[in-house]
mmCIF file of C-alpha atoms in Angstrom:
data_model
loop_
_atom_site.group_PDB
_atom_site.id
_atom_site.type_symbol
_atom_site.label_atom_id
_atom_site.label_comp_id
_atom_site.label_asym_id
_atom_site.label_seq_id
_atom_site.Cartn_x
_atom_site.Cartn_y
_atom_site.Cartn_z
ATOM 1 C CA UNK B 1138 13.531 -11.646 23.119
ATOM 2 C CA UNK B 1139 12.357 -14.377 20.722
ATOM 3 C CA UNK B 1140 14.929 -13.627 18.015
ATOM 4 C CA UNK B 1141 16.729 -10.860 16.160
ATOM 5 C CA UNK B 1142 15.729 -9.365 12.828
ATOM 6 C CA UNK B 1143 17.187 -6.805 10.464
ATOM 7 C CA UNK B 1144 14.713 -5.022 8.178
ATOM 8 C CA UNK B 1145 16.139 -3.339 5.079
ATOM 9 C CA UNK B 1146 13.934 -0.441 4.010
ATOM 10 C CA UNK B 1147 11.860 2.078 5.967
ATOM 11 C CA UNK B 1148 8.872 2.351 3.661
ATOM 12 C CA UNK B 1149 5.364 1.094 4.410
ATOM 13 C CA UNK B 1150 6.264 -2.600 4.214
ATOM 14 C CA UNK B 1151 9.476 -2.297 6.189
ATOM 15 C CA UNK B 1152 8.033 -0.219 9.020
ATOM 16 C CA UNK B 1153 4.918 -2.408 9.276
ATOM 17 C CA UNK B 1154 7.056 -5.557 9.416
ATOM 18 C CA UNK B 1155 9.331 -4.040 12.040
ATOM 19 C CA UNK B 1156 6.336 -3.173 14.232
ATOM 20 C CA UNK B 1157 4.862 -6.657 13.842
ATOM 21 C CA UNK B 1158 8.091 -8.427 14.743
ATOM 22 C CA UNK B 1159 8.750 -6.149 17.700
ATOM 23 C CA UNK B 1160 5.229 -6.705 19.011
ATOM 24 C CA UNK B 1161 5.977 -10.428 18.756
ATOM 25 C CA UNK B 1162 8.967 -9.953 21.053
ATOM 26 C CA UNK B 1163 11.758 -9.840 18.496
ATOM 27 C CA UNK B 1164 14.709 -7.483 18.676
ATOM 28 C CA UNK B 1165 14.524 -5.449 15.471
ATOM 29 C CA UNK B 1166 16.762 -3.007 13.612
ATOM 30 C CA UNK B 1167 15.704 -1.062 10.507
ATOM 31 C CA UNK B 1168 18.207 0.084 7.887
ATOM 32 C CA UNK B 1169 17.297 2.787 5.356
ATOM 33 C CA UNK B 1170 19.654 3.867 2.579
ATOM 34 C CA UNK B 1171 18.193 7.377 2.394
ATOM 35 C CA UNK B 1172 19.233 9.998 4.894
ATOM 36 C CA UNK B 1173 15.600 10.541 5.905
ATOM 37 C CA UNK B 1174 12.414 8.520 5.751
ATOM 38 C CA UNK B 1175 10.539 9.405 2.570
ATOM 39 C CA UNK B 1176 7.220 11.140 3.182
ATOM 40 C CA UNK B 1177 6.526 12.050 -0.423
ATOM 41 C CA UNK B 1178 3.366 10.962 -2.175
ATOM 42 C CA UNK B 1179 -0.339 11.602 -2.167
ATOM 43 C CA UNK B 1180 -3.211 9.264 -1.289
ATOM 44 C CA UNK B 1181 -3.127 5.589 -0.381
ATOM 45 C CA UNK B 1182 -6.215 3.397 -0.552
ATOM 46 C CA UNK B 1183 -6.632 1.117 2.449
ATOM 47 C CA UNK B 1184 -8.919 -1.868 2.004
ATOM 48 C CA UNK B 1185 -10.794 -3.271 5.013
ATOM 49 C CA UNK B 1186 -8.287 -6.158 5.156
ATOM 50 C CA UNK B 1187 -5.367 -3.727 5.273
ATOM 51 C CA UNK B 1188 -7.157 -1.730 7.952
ATOM 52 C CA UNK B 1189 -7.521 -4.897 10.034
ATOM 53 C CA UNK B 1190 -3.792 -5.557 9.638
ATOM 54 C CA UNK B 1191 -3.010 -2.029 10.825
ATOM 55 C CA UNK B 1192 -5.234 -2.622 13.851
ATOM 56 C CA UNK B 1193 -3.163 -5.700 14.677
ATOM 57 C CA UNK B 1194 -0.062 -3.507 14.512
ATOM 58 C CA UNK B 1195 -1.582 -1.060 16.981
ATOM 59 C CA UNK B 1196 -1.733 1.910 14.582
ATOM 60 C CA UNK B 1197 -5.346 1.608 13.446
ATOM 61 C CA UNK B 1198 -6.617 4.479 15.580
ATOM 62 C CA UNK B 1199 -3.891 6.843 14.361
ATOM 63 C CA UNK B 1200 -4.706 5.976 10.758
ATOM 64 C CA UNK B 1201 -8.454 6.434 11.195
ATOM 65 C CA UNK B 1202 -7.968 9.914 12.642
ATOM 66 C CA UNK B 1203 -6.479 11.174 9.379
ATOM 67 C CA UNK B 1204 -8.194 8.942 6.807
ATOM 68 C CA UNK B 1205 -11.379 9.684 4.874
ATOM 69 C CA UNK B 1206 -13.925 7.128 3.630
ATOM 70 C CA UNK B 1207 -14.166 6.340 -0.058
ATOM 71 C CA UNK B 1208 -17.819 5.697 -0.825
ATOM 72 C CA UNK B 1209 -18.663 7.054 -4.259
ATOM 73 C CA UNK B 1210 -16.616 6.834 -7.450
ATOM 74 C CA UNK B 1211 -17.544 6.699 -11.120
ATOM 75 C CA UNK B 1212 -15.786 5.881 -14.368
ATOM 76 C CA UNK B 1213 -16.380 8.612 -16.923
ATOM 77 C CA UNK B 1214 -15.615 9.545 -20.489
ATOM 78 C CA UNK B 1215 -13.752 12.816 -21.173
ATOM 79 C CA UNK B 1216 -17.084 14.553 -21.852
ATOM 80 C CA UNK B 1217 -18.252 13.601 -18.361
ATOM 81 C CA UNK B 1218 -20.659 10.836 -19.328
ATOM 82 C CA UNK B 1219 -20.699 8.083 -16.704
ATOM 83 C CA UNK B 1220 -19.698 4.636 -17.902
ATOM 84 C CA UNK B 1221 -19.825 2.726 -14.623
ATOM 85 C CA UNK B 1222 -19.935 3.046 -10.869
ATOM 86 C CA UNK B 1223 -17.300 1.430 -8.668
ATOM 87 C CA UNK B 1224 -18.858 -1.060 -6.199
ATOM 88 C CA UNK B 1225 -17.542 0.644 -3.071
ATOM 89 C CA UNK B 1226 -20.865 0.241 -1.292
ATOM 90 C CA UNK B 1227 -20.694 -3.541 -1.727
ATOM 91 C CA UNK B 1228 -17.165 -3.543 -0.309
ATOM 92 C CA UNK B 1229 -18.404 -1.641 2.731
ATOM 93 C CA UNK B 1230 -21.461 -3.838 3.193
ATOM 94 C CA UNK B 1231 -19.405 -7.044 3.055
ATOM 95 C CA UNK B 1232 -16.643 -5.832 5.389
ATOM 96 C CA UNK B 1233 -18.734 -3.657 7.690
ATOM 97 C CA UNK B 1234 -16.435 -0.703 7.046
ATOM 98 C CA UNK B 1235 -15.601 1.466 4.024
ATOM 99 C CA UNK B 1236 -12.385 1.622 2.085
ATOM 100 C CA UNK B 1237 -10.284 4.497 3.385
ATOM 101 C CA UNK B 1238 -8.014 7.000 1.697
ATOM 102 C CA UNK B 1239 -5.032 8.421 3.517
ATOM 103 C CA UNK B 1240 -2.170 10.701 2.610
ATOM 104 C CA UNK B 1241 1.065 8.698 2.379
ATOM 105 C CA UNK B 1242 2.960 10.990 4.800
ATOM 106 C CA UNK B 1243 0.276 10.377 7.449
ATOM 107 C CA UNK B 1244 0.608 6.602 7.077
ATOM 108 C CA UNK B 1245 4.401 6.776 7.314
ATOM 109 C CA UNK B 1246 4.142 9.006 10.398
ATOM 110 C CA UNK B 1247 1.666 6.629 12.056
ATOM 111 C CA UNK B 1248 3.976 3.674 11.444
ATOM 112 C CA UNK B 1249 7.027 5.563 12.694
ATOM 113 C CA UNK B 1250 5.160 6.602 15.834
ATOM 114 C CA UNK B 1251 4.100 3.007 16.386
ATOM 115 C CA UNK B 1252 7.698 1.874 16.083
ATOM 116 C CA UNK B 1253 9.054 4.654 18.280
ATOM 117 C CA UNK B 1254 6.587 3.740 21.040
ATOM 118 C CA UNK B 1255 8.732 0.690 21.828
ATOM 119 C CA UNK B 1256 11.746 2.877 22.481
ATOM 120 C CA UNK B 1257 14.270 0.242 21.415
ATOM 121 C CA UNK B 1258 13.922 -0.146 17.634
ATOM 122 C CA UNK B 1259 16.660 1.832 15.878
ATOM 123 C CA UNK B 1260 15.901 3.191 12.419
ATOM 124 C CA UNK B 1261 19.360 3.760 10.982
ATOM 125 C CA UNK B 1262 19.270 6.296 8.151
ATOM 126 C CA UNK B 1263 21.915 6.679 5.475
ATOM 127 C CA UNK B 1264 22.712 2.954 5.702
ATOM 128 C CA UNK B 1265 22.862 1.463 2.194
ATOM 129 C CA UNK B 1266 23.112 -2.312 1.986
ATOM 130 C CA UNK B 1267 25.579 -3.818 -0.464
ATOM 131 C CA UNK B 1268 24.763 -7.484 0.084
ATOM 132 C CA UNK B 1269 22.915 -9.967 2.249
ATOM 133 C CA UNK B 1270 25.750 -11.817 3.979
ATOM 134 C CA UNK B 1271 27.328 -8.902 5.829
ATOM 135 C CA UNK B 1272 24.110 -7.243 6.965
ATOM 136 C CA UNK B 1273 22.568 -10.503 8.159
ATOM 137 C CA UNK B 1274 25.545 -11.477 10.306
ATOM 138 C CA UNK B 1275 24.415 -11.849 13.905
ATOM 139 C CA UNK B 1276 20.706 -11.831 13.069
ATOM 140 C CA UNK B 1277 18.231 -14.680 12.784
ATOM 141 C CA UNK B 1278 16.013 -13.073 10.130
ATOM 142 C CA UNK B 1279 16.593 -10.643 7.279
ATOM 143 C CA UNK B 1280 13.597 -8.878 5.726
ATOM 144 C CA UNK B 1281 14.062 -7.224 2.343
ATOM 145 C CA UNK B 1282 11.650 -4.307 2.198
ATOM 146 C CA UNK B 1283 13.884 -2.207 -0.026
ATOM 147 C CA UNK B 1284 11.563 -1.551 -2.928
ATOM 148 C CA UNK B 1285 11.397 -2.369 -6.604
ATOM 149 C CA UNK B 1286 15.191 -2.124 -7.016
ATOM 150 C CA UNK B 1287 15.749 -4.338 -3.994
ATOM 151 C CA UNK B 1288 19.370 -5.166 -3.232
ATOM 152 C CA UNK B 1289 18.199 -8.032 -1.026
ATOM 153 C CA UNK B 1290 16.150 -9.549 -3.874
ATOM 154 C CA UNK B 1291 19.048 -9.158 -6.297
ATOM 155 C CA UNK B 1292 21.459 -10.823 -3.895
ATOM 156 C CA UNK B 1293 19.081 -13.731 -3.251
ATOM 157 C CA UNK B 1294 17.624 -14.308 -6.718
ATOM 158 C CA UNK B 1295 20.087 -12.640 -9.082
ATOM 159 C CA UNK B 1296 18.445 -11.460 -12.279
ATOM 160 C CA UNK B 1297 15.373 -13.672 -11.886
ATOM 161 C CA UNK B 1298 13.167 -10.548 -11.811
ATOM 162 C CA UNK B 1299 13.558 -6.810 -12.088
ATOM 163 C CA UNK B 1300 11.691 -3.544 -12.664
ATOM 164 C CA UNK B 1301 10.143 -3.294 -16.132
ATOM 165 C CA UNK B 1302 8.674 -0.024 -17.501
ATOM 166 C CA UNK B 1303 5.237 -0.330 -19.062
ATOM 167 C CA UNK B 1304 5.434 2.706 -21.332
ATOM 168 C CA UNK B 1305 3.409 5.067 -19.152
ATOM 169 C CA UNK B 1306 4.243 7.770 -16.661
ATOM 170 C CA UNK B 1307 2.000 9.044 -13.882
ATOM 171 C CA UNK B 1308 1.853 12.618 -12.689
ATOM 172 C CA UNK B 1309 0.264 13.041 -9.258
ATOM 173 C CA UNK B 1310 -0.636 15.941 -7.005
ATOM 174 C CA UNK B 1311 -3.028 17.527 -4.532
ATOM 175 C CA UNK B 1312 -5.565 20.241 -5.374
ATOM 176 C CA UNK B 1313 -6.529 22.612 -2.580
ATOM 177 C CA UNK B 1314 -10.250 22.230 -3.148
ATOM 178 C CA UNK B 1315 -12.786 19.407 -3.065
ATOM 179 C CA UNK B 1316 -13.582 18.209 -6.559
ATOM 180 C CA UNK B 1317 -17.148 17.130 -5.833
ATOM 181 C CA UNK B 1318 -16.701 13.957 -7.890
ATOM 182 C CA UNK B 1319 -14.340 11.033 -7.692
ATOM 183 C CA UNK B 1320 -13.207 8.111 -9.789
ATOM 184 C CA UNK B 1321 -11.422 7.894 -13.129
ATOM 185 C CA UNK B 1322 -11.948 9.433 -16.540
ATOM 186 C CA UNK B 1323 -10.747 7.297 -19.426
ATOM 187 C CA UNK B 1324 -9.550 8.805 -22.698
ATOM 188 C CA UNK B 1325 -7.578 7.478 -25.628
ATOM 189 C CA UNK B 1326 -4.287 6.151 -24.306
ATOM 190 C CA UNK B 1327 -4.525 8.173 -21.078
ATOM 191 C CA UNK B 1328 -6.685 8.570 -17.995
ATOM 192 C CA UNK B 1329 -7.188 10.924 -15.072
ATOM 193 C CA UNK B 1330 -8.161 10.029 -11.510
ATOM 194 C CA UNK B 1331 -9.659 11.958 -8.605
ATOM 195 C CA UNK B 1332 -10.032 10.788 -5.000
ATOM 196 C CA UNK B 1333 -10.649 12.425 -1.653
ATOM 197 C CA UNK B 1334 -7.611 12.691 0.615
ATOM 198 C CA UNK B 1335 -8.621 15.058 3.444
ATOM 199 C CA UNK B 1336 -11.249 17.769 3.977
ATOM 200 C CA UNK B 1337 -10.829 20.645 1.538
ATOM 201 C CA UNK B 1338 -8.356 18.829 -0.729
ATOM 202 C CA UNK B 1339 -8.438 16.397 -3.653
ATOM 203 C CA UNK B 1340 -5.880 13.817 -4.687
ATOM 204 C CA UNK B 1341 -5.363 13.596 -8.453
ATOM 205 C CA UNK B 1342 -3.283 11.519 -10.842
ATOM 206 C CA UNK B 1343 -2.815 11.428 -14.594
ATOM 207 C CA UNK B 1344 -1.435 8.410 -16.467
ATOM 208 C CA UNK B 1345 -0.023 9.361 -19.856
ATOM 209 C CA UNK B 1346 2.436 7.975 -22.416
ATOM 210 C CA UNK B 1347 6.055 7.870 -21.332
ATOM 211 C CA UNK B 1348 7.941 11.018 -22.327
ATOM 212 C CA UNK B 1349 5.063 13.336 -21.422
ATOM 213 C CA UNK B 1350 6.384 16.379 -19.566
ATOM 214 C CA UNK B 1351 4.622 18.569 -17.026
ATOM 215 C CA UNK B 1352 4.311 21.239 -19.692
ATOM 216 C CA UNK B 1353 2.553 18.749 -21.993
ATOM 217 C CA UNK B 1354 0.004 17.654 -19.418
ATOM 218 C CA UNK B 1355 -2.642 20.442 -19.649
ATOM 219 C CA UNK B 1356 -2.847 20.052 -23.410
ATOM 220 C CA UNK B 1357 -3.501 16.319 -23.157
ATOM 221 C CA UNK B 1358 -6.579 16.961 -21.014
ATOM 222 C CA UNK B 1359 -7.844 20.124 -22.679
ATOM 223 C CA UNK B 1360 -11.609 19.975 -23.178
ATOM 224 C CA UNK B 1361 -12.120 17.218 -20.619
ATOM 225 C CA UNK B 1362 -14.904 17.610 -18.083
ATOM 226 C CA UNK B 1363 -14.562 19.834 -15.017
ATOM 227 C CA UNK B 1364 -12.618 19.899 -12.723
ATOM 228 C CA UNK B 1365 -9.764 18.245 -14.656
ATOM 229 C CA UNK B 1366 -8.597 21.300 -16.663
ATOM 230 C CA UNK B 1367 -9.188 23.464 -13.581
ATOM 231 C CA UNK B 1368 -6.968 21.248 -11.442
ATOM 232 C CA UNK B 1369 -4.146 21.324 -13.972
ATOM 233 C CA UNK B 1370 -4.540 25.057 -14.405
ATOM 234 C CA UNK B 1371 -4.579 26.012 -10.730
ATOM 235 C CA UNK B 1372 -2.113 23.608 -9.098
ATOM 236 C CA UNK B 1373 1.590 24.392 -9.169
ATOM 237 C CA UNK B 1374 3.501 22.103 -11.555
ATOM 238 C CA UNK B 1375 6.525 22.441 -9.286
ATOM 239 C CA UNK B 1376 4.563 20.426 -6.696
ATOM 240 C CA UNK B 1377 3.567 17.647 -9.077
ATOM 241 C CA UNK B 1378 5.272 14.295 -8.644
ATOM 242 C CA UNK B 1379 6.392 12.196 -11.592
ATOM 243 C CA UNK B 1380 6.253 8.423 -11.318
ATOM 244 C CA UNK B 1381 7.471 6.046 -14.018
ATOM 245 C CA UNK B 1382 4.998 3.189 -14.003
ATOM 246 C CA UNK B 1383 6.838 -0.129 -13.630
ATOM 247 C CA UNK B 1384 6.206 -3.617 -12.358
ATOM 248 C CA UNK B 1385 8.351 -6.517 -11.210
ATOM 249 C CA UNK B 1386 8.765 -9.060 -13.982
ATOM 250 C CA UNK B 1387 8.790 -11.985 -14.193
ATOM 251 C CA UNK B 1388 7.058 -13.075 -11.015
ATOM 252 C CA UNK B 1389 9.451 -14.419 -8.405
ATOM 253 C CA UNK B 1390 9.514 -18.170 -7.746
ATOM 254 C CA UNK B 1391 9.504 -17.480 -4.007
ATOM 255 C CA UNK B 1392 9.274 -14.624 -1.507
ATOM 256 C CA UNK B 1393 11.778 -16.356 0.794
ATOM 257 C CA UNK B 1394 15.348 -17.584 0.547
ATOM 258 C CA UNK B 1395 17.603 -19.966 2.482
ATOM 259 C CA UNK B 1396 15.287 -20.246 5.484
ATOM 260 C CA UNK B 1397 16.421 -16.889 6.885
ATOM 261 C CA UNK B 1398 15.414 -14.193 4.376
ATOM 262 C CA UNK B 1399 11.983 -12.884 3.360
ATOM 263 C CA UNK B 1400 10.874 -10.234 0.876
ATOM 264 C CA UNK B 1401 7.886 -7.950 1.473
ATOM 265 C CA UNK B 1402 6.186 -5.166 -0.451
ATOM 266 C CA UNK B 1403 7.621 -3.893 -3.722
ATOM 267 C CA UNK B 1404 10.784 -5.945 -3.244
ATOM 268 C CA UNK B 1405 8.597 -9.033 -3.661
ATOM 269 C CA UNK B 1406 5.825 -7.960 -6.021
ATOM 270 C CA UNK B 1407 6.043 -4.357 -7.249
ATOM 271 C CA UNK B 1408 2.967 -3.567 -9.299
ATOM 272 C CA UNK B 1409 1.413 -0.781 -11.315
ATOM 273 C CA UNK B 1410 -0.813 1.523 -9.231
ATOM 274 C CA UNK B 1411 -4.022 0.879 -11.175
ATOM 275 C CA UNK B 1412 -5.742 -1.127 -8.438
ATOM 276 C CA UNK B 1413 -4.345 1.061 -5.662
ATOM 277 C CA UNK B 1414 -3.119 -2.055 -3.857
ATOM 278 C CA UNK B 1415 0.622 -1.496 -3.467
ATOM 279 C CA UNK B 1416 0.524 -0.278 0.134
ATOM 280 C CA UNK B 1417 -2.219 -2.744 1.086
ATOM 281 C CA UNK B 1418 -0.280 -5.756 -0.157
ATOM 282 C CA UNK B 1419 2.835 -4.595 1.713
ATOM 283 C CA UNK B 1420 0.836 -4.260 4.937
ATOM 284 C CA UNK B 1421 -0.730 -7.693 4.434
ATOM 285 C CA UNK B 1422 2.736 -9.145 3.814
ATOM 286 C CA UNK B 1423 3.904 -7.704 7.130
ATOM 287 C CA UNK B 1424 0.945 -9.207 8.973
ATOM 288 C CA UNK B 1425 1.337 -12.636 7.383
ATOM 289 C CA UNK B 1426 5.079 -12.772 8.029
ATOM 290 C CA UNK B 1427 4.599 -11.781 11.662
ATOM 291 C CA UNK B 1428 1.885 -14.387 12.241
ATOM 292 C CA UNK B 1429 4.005 -17.126 10.687
ATOM 293 C CA UNK B 1430 7.023 -16.216 12.797
ATOM 294 C CA UNK B 1431 4.907 -16.183 15.949
ATOM 295 C CA UNK B 1432 3.466 -19.621 15.161
ATOM 296 C CA UNK B 1433 6.838 -21.261 14.641
ATOM 297 C CA UNK B 1434 9.176 -19.222 16.830
ATOM 298 C CA UNK B 1435 12.884 -18.693 16.359
ATOM 299 C CA UNK B 1436 13.738 -22.359 16.072
ATOM 300 C CA UNK B 1437 11.117 -22.920 13.374
ATOM 301 C CA UNK B 1438 12.044 -19.947 11.232
ATOM 302 C CA UNK B 1439 12.477 -21.892 7.998
ATOM 303 C CA UNK B 1440 8.984 -23.388 8.388
ATOM 304 C CA UNK B 1441 7.587 -19.946 9.219
ATOM 305 C CA UNK B 1442 9.010 -18.488 6.019
ATOM 306 C CA UNK B 1443 7.550 -21.349 3.986
ATOM 307 C CA UNK B 1444 4.135 -20.616 5.536
ATOM 308 C CA UNK B 1445 4.512 -16.930 4.735
ATOM 309 C CA UNK B 1446 5.381 -17.714 1.124
ATOM 310 C CA UNK B 1447 2.379 -20.046 0.765
ATOM 311 C CA UNK B 1448 0.004 -17.473 2.212
ATOM 312 C CA UNK B 1449 1.160 -14.411 0.331
ATOM 313 C CA UNK B 1450 2.983 -15.155 -2.920
ATOM 314 C CA UNK B 1451 0.197 -16.312 -5.195
ATOM 315 C CA UNK B 1452 -2.289 -13.817 -3.804
ATOM 316 C CA UNK B 1453 0.065 -10.859 -4.186
ATOM 317 C CA UNK B 1454 1.189 -11.942 -7.635
ATOM 318 C CA UNK B 1455 -2.412 -12.306 -8.793
ATOM 319 C CA UNK B 1456 -3.072 -8.767 -7.584
ATOM 320 C CA UNK B 1457 -0.007 -7.504 -9.457
ATOM 321 C CA UNK B 1458 -1.105 -9.273 -12.644
ATOM 322 C CA UNK B 1459 -4.632 -7.900 -12.341
ATOM 323 C CA UNK B 1460 -3.299 -4.385 -11.881
ATOM 324 C CA UNK B 1461 -1.096 -4.632 -14.959
ATOM 325 C CA UNK B 1462 -3.977 -6.067 -16.982
ATOM 326 C CA UNK B 1463 -6.249 -3.244 -15.856
ATOM 327 C CA UNK B 1464 -3.677 -0.699 -16.996
ATOM 328 C CA UNK B 1465 -3.641 -2.202 -20.475
ATOM 329 C CA UNK B 1466 -7.430 -2.148 -20.573
ATOM 330 C CA UNK B 1467 -7.795 1.426 -19.327
ATOM 331 C CA UNK B 1468 -5.011 2.966 -21.423
ATOM 332 C CA UNK B 1469 -5.953 1.294 -24.710
ATOM 333 C CA UNK B 1470 -6.448 3.239 -27.924
ATOM 334 C CA UNK B 1471 -9.527 1.090 -28.702
ATOM 335 C CA UNK B 1472 -11.868 3.191 -26.609
ATOM 336 C CA UNK B 1473 -15.110 1.997 -28.180
ATOM 337 C CA UNK B 1474 -14.614 -1.610 -27.118
ATOM 338 C CA UNK B 1475 -13.263 -0.586 -23.725
ATOM 339 C CA UNK B 1476 -16.125 1.779 -22.938
ATOM 340 C CA UNK B 1477 -18.677 -0.780 -24.049
ATOM 341 C CA UNK B 1478 -17.208 -3.359 -21.691
ATOM 342 C CA UNK B 1479 -17.022 -0.808 -18.885
ATOM 343 C CA UNK B 1480 -20.776 -0.299 -19.101
ATOM 344 C CA UNK B 1481 -21.231 -3.974 -18.247
ATOM 345 C CA UNK B 1482 -19.354 -3.674 -14.959
ATOM 346 C CA UNK B 1483 -21.559 -4.266 -11.902
ATOM 347 C CA UNK B 1484 -21.926 -1.092 -9.908
#
């Protein structure tokens, strides 16, 4: 084995990092504070770059079997009038493959299967981490993949950054029919999104002011174009998921610490979901960290972590900033200016 690593967190970023390090010959252990790996959630968008990273991890085929292409999406007003078309065709033309959408449980299962194929990577559930020193003892590398409330980040950087609410809450769910249209509909201070997720089903999400309850939701979208009221009227509110929209603020000065610790995913750069890039950035973090470790080996770990930080920090933080800025733009009360600018977007 090249070295030993402990990965804290069994979400997308943690599992992807564990696979990458194990494929590089490292002995890896994953710790997860929950008593089971979380499979909640609806659809993830996977950019071509994230798809390439998953191929490098050996799980690309498993992901493609369950994913659906995302090729047509529009931005609309509540009355259904189209404001703009998302440039998904240009993304596909440039990369030679379309963006994909995949149910979060399927991605988690693909990553777990990829990890289990090695037969020697324990995923220890119900293992909360209180601090860095004790858990890192006996290991060369510690990876903090423990989410927006990361204990590893707190132990390394103190209160330098933390989760900050942005005043909005998202409700998400799955409708058991195909909507026939996809994209986002922008209203005053709220918006509603629709994406494919698998044949015969539609992923939906609604971003509304904080404090909005499930009972309030249908009234906020009453009179909006079909199928939005139909989705809210026919799906079971008990199956809806509530997500407080937060981001990590301020941006961290580094994704690495003391030459032996690295942060990936939400622990490093938690962002609002507006660009749909949270999972993609975590996967790209995993790929970049693995490549850096392979280049430098166990004895050059500090240099590897510096390379990882140089490759990923500014890029990921720019994505997080862009996502937060987009949320402000989309959820504004000044809809006339916003809609006018939206019409200028290249489609």
